[in-house]
PDB file of C-alpha atoms in Angstrom:
ATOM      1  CA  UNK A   1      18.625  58.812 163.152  1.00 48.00           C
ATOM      2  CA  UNK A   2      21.787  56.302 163.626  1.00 58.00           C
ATOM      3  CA  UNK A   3      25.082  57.890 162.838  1.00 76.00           C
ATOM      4  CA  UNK A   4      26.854  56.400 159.478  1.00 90.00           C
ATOM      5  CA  UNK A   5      30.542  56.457 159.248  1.00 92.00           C
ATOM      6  CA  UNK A   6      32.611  56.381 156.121  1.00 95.00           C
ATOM      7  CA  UNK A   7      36.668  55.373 156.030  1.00 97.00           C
ATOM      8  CA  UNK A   8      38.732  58.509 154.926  1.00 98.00           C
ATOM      9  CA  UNK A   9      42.052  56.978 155.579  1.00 98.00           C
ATOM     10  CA  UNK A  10      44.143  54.918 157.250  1.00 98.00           C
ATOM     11  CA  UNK A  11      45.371  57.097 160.473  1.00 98.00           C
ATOM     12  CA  UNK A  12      48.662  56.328 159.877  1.00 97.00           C
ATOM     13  CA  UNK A  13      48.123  58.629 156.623  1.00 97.00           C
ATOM     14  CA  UNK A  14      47.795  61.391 159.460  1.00 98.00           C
ATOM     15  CA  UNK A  15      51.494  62.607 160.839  1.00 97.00           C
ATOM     16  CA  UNK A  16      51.058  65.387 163.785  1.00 97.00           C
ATOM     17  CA  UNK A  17      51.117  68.342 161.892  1.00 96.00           C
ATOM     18  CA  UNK A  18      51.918  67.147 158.610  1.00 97.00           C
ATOM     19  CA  UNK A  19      49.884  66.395 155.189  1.00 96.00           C
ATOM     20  CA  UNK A  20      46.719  66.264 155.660  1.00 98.00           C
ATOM     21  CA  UNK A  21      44.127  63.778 153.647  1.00 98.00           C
ATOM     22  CA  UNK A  22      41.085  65.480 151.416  1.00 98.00           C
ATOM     23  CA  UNK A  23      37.848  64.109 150.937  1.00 97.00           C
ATOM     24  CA  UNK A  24      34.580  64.527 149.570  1.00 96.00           C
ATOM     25  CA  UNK A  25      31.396  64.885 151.747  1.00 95.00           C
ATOM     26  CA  UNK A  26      27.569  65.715 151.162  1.00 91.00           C
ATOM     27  CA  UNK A  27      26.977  68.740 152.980  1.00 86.00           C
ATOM     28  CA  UNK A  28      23.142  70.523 152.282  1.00 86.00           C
ATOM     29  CA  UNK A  29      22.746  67.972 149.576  1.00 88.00           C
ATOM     30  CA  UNK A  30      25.769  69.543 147.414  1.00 91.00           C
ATOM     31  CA  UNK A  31      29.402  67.555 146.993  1.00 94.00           C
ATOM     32  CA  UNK A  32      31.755  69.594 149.140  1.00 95.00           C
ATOM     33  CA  UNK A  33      35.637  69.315 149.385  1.00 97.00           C
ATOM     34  CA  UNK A  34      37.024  68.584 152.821  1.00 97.00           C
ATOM     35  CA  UNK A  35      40.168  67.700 154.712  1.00 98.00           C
ATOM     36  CA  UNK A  36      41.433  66.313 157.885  1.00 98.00           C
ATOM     37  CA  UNK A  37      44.840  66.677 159.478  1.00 98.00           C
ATOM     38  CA  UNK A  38      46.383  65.274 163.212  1.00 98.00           C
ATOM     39  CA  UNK A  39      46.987  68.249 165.736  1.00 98.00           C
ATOM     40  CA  UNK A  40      47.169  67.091 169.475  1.00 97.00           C
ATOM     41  CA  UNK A  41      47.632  63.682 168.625  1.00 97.00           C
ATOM     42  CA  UNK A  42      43.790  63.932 166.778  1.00 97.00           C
ATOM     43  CA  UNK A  43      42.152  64.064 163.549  1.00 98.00           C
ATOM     44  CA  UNK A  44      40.821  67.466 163.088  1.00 98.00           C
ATOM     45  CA  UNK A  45      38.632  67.847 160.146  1.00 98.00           C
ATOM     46  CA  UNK A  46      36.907  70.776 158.526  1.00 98.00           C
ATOM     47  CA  UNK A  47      35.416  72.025 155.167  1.00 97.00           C
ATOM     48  CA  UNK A  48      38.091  72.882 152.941  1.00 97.00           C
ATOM     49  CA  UNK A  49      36.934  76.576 152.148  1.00 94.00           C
ATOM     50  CA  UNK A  50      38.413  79.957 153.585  1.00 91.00           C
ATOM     51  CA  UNK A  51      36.483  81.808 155.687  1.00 86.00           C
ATOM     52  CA  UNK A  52      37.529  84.908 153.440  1.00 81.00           C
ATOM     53  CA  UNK A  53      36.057  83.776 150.538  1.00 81.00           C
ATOM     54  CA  UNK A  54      35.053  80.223 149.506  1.00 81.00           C
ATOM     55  CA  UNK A  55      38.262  79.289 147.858  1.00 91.00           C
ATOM     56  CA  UNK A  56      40.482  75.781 148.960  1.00 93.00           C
ATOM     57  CA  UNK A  57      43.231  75.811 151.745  1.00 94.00           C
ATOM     58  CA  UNK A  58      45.646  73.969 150.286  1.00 93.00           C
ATOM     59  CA  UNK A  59      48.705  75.454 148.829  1.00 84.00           C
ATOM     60  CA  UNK A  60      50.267  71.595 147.188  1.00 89.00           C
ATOM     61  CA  UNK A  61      47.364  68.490 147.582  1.00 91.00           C
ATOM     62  CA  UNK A  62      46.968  67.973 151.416  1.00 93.00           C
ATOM     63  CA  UNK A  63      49.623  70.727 152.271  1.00 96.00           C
ATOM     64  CA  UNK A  64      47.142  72.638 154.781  1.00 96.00           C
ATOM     65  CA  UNK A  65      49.997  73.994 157.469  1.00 96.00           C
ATOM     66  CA  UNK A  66      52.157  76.744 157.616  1.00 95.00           C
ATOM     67  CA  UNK A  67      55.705  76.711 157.442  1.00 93.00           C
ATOM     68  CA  UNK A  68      56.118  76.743 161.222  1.00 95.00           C
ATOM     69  CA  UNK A  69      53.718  74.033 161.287  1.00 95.00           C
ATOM     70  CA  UNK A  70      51.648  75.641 163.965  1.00 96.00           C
ATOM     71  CA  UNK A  71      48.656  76.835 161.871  1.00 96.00           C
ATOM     72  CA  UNK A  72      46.685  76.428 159.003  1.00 96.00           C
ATOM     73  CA  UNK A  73      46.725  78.322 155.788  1.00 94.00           C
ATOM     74  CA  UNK A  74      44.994  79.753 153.461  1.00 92.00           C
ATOM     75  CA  UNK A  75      47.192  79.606 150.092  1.00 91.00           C
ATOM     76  CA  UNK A  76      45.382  82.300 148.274  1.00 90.00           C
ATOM     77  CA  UNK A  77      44.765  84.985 151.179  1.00 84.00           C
ATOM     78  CA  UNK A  78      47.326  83.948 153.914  1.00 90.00           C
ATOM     79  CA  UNK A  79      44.400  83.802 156.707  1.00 92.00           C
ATOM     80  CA  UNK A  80      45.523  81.564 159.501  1.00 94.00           C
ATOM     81  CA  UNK A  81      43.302  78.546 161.466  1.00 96.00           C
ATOM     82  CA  UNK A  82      44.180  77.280 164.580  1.00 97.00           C
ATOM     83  CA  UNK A  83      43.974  73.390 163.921  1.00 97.00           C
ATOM     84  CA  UNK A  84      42.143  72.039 166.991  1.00 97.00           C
ATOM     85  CA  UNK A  85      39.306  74.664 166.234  1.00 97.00           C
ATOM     86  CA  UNK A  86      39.320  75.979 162.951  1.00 97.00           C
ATOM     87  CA  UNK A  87      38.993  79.756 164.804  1.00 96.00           C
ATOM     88  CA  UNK A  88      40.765  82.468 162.795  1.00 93.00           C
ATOM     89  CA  UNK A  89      43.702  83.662 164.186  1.00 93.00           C
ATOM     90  CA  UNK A  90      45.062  86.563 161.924  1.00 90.00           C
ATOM     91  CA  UNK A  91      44.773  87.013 158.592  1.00 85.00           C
ATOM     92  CA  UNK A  92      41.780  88.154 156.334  1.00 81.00           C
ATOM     93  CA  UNK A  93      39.574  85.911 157.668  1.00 79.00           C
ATOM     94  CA  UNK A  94      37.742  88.298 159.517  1.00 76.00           C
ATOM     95  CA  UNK A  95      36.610  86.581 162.593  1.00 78.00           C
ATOM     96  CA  UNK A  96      35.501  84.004 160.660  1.00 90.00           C
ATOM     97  CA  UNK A  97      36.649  80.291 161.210  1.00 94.00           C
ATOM     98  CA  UNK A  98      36.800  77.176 159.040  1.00 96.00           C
ATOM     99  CA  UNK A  99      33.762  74.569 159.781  1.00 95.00           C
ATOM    100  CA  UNK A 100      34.534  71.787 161.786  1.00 97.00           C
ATOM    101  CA  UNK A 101      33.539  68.132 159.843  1.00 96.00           C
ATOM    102  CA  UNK A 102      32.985  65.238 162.752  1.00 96.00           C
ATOM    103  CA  UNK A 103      35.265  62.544 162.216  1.00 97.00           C
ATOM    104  CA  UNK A 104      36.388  59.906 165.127  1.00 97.00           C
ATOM    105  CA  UNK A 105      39.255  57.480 164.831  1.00 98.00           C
ATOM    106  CA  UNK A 106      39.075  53.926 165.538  1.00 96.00           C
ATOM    107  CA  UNK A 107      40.988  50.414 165.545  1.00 96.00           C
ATOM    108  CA  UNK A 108      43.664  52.166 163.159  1.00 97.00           C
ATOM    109  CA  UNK A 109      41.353  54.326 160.761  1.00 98.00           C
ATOM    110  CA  UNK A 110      39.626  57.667 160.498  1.00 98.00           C
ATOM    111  CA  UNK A 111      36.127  57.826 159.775  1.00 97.00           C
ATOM    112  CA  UNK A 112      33.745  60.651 158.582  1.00 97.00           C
ATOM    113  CA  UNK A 113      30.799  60.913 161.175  1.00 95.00           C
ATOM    114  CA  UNK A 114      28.421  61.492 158.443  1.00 86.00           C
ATOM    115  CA  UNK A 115      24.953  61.977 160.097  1.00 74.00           C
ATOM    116  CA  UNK A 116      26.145  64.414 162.407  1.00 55.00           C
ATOM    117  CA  UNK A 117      27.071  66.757 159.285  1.00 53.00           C
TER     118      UNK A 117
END
């Protein structure tokens, strides 16, 4: 099967470690709310659900970091996601990370990879 991408947003949208852009994808045949973000000078997209419970990240529309701006956040349970991975790193996530959306970023924009989902 050939791989479809979809525009999310212009990269420049994307600041390193700053707001991050939500989107819609169709994961399992069900509408599911996602996000990307820039860490390490990429987009880094993932699912937006805990891995606590399935409940959004965001704590303000496309506010996904921390205040140190080195992780991100969980606004209702405070678990912490390292943003290249998605692995939990503290929190009551439990060992359990976010899951990782494939997205690739191209002549200026950032596209969903959405066969690969």
């Amino acid at each position: 099967m050939a791989e479809r991408e979809r525009l999310i947003c212009d990269a420049s949208e994307l600041a390193e470690q700053g707001r991050g852009v939500r989107f819609e994808l169709t994961r399992n045949g069900q509408p599911q709310p996602a996000f990307v973000v820039r860490h390490g000078g990429q987009p880094r997209a993932f699912l937006n659900q805990c891995g606590h419970v399935p409940v959004e990240l965001d704590w303000q529309e496309g506010e996904f970091f921390d205040d140190s701006r080195l992780y991100l956040i969980c606004s209702t349970h405070g678990a912490l996601y390292h943003p290249a991975s998605g692995a939990c790193v503290g929190g009551r996530c439990a060992g359990r990370g976010l899951i990782p959306v494939p997205v690739v970023e191209r002549d200026g924009q950032v596209y969903l990879i959405e066969t690969a989902i």
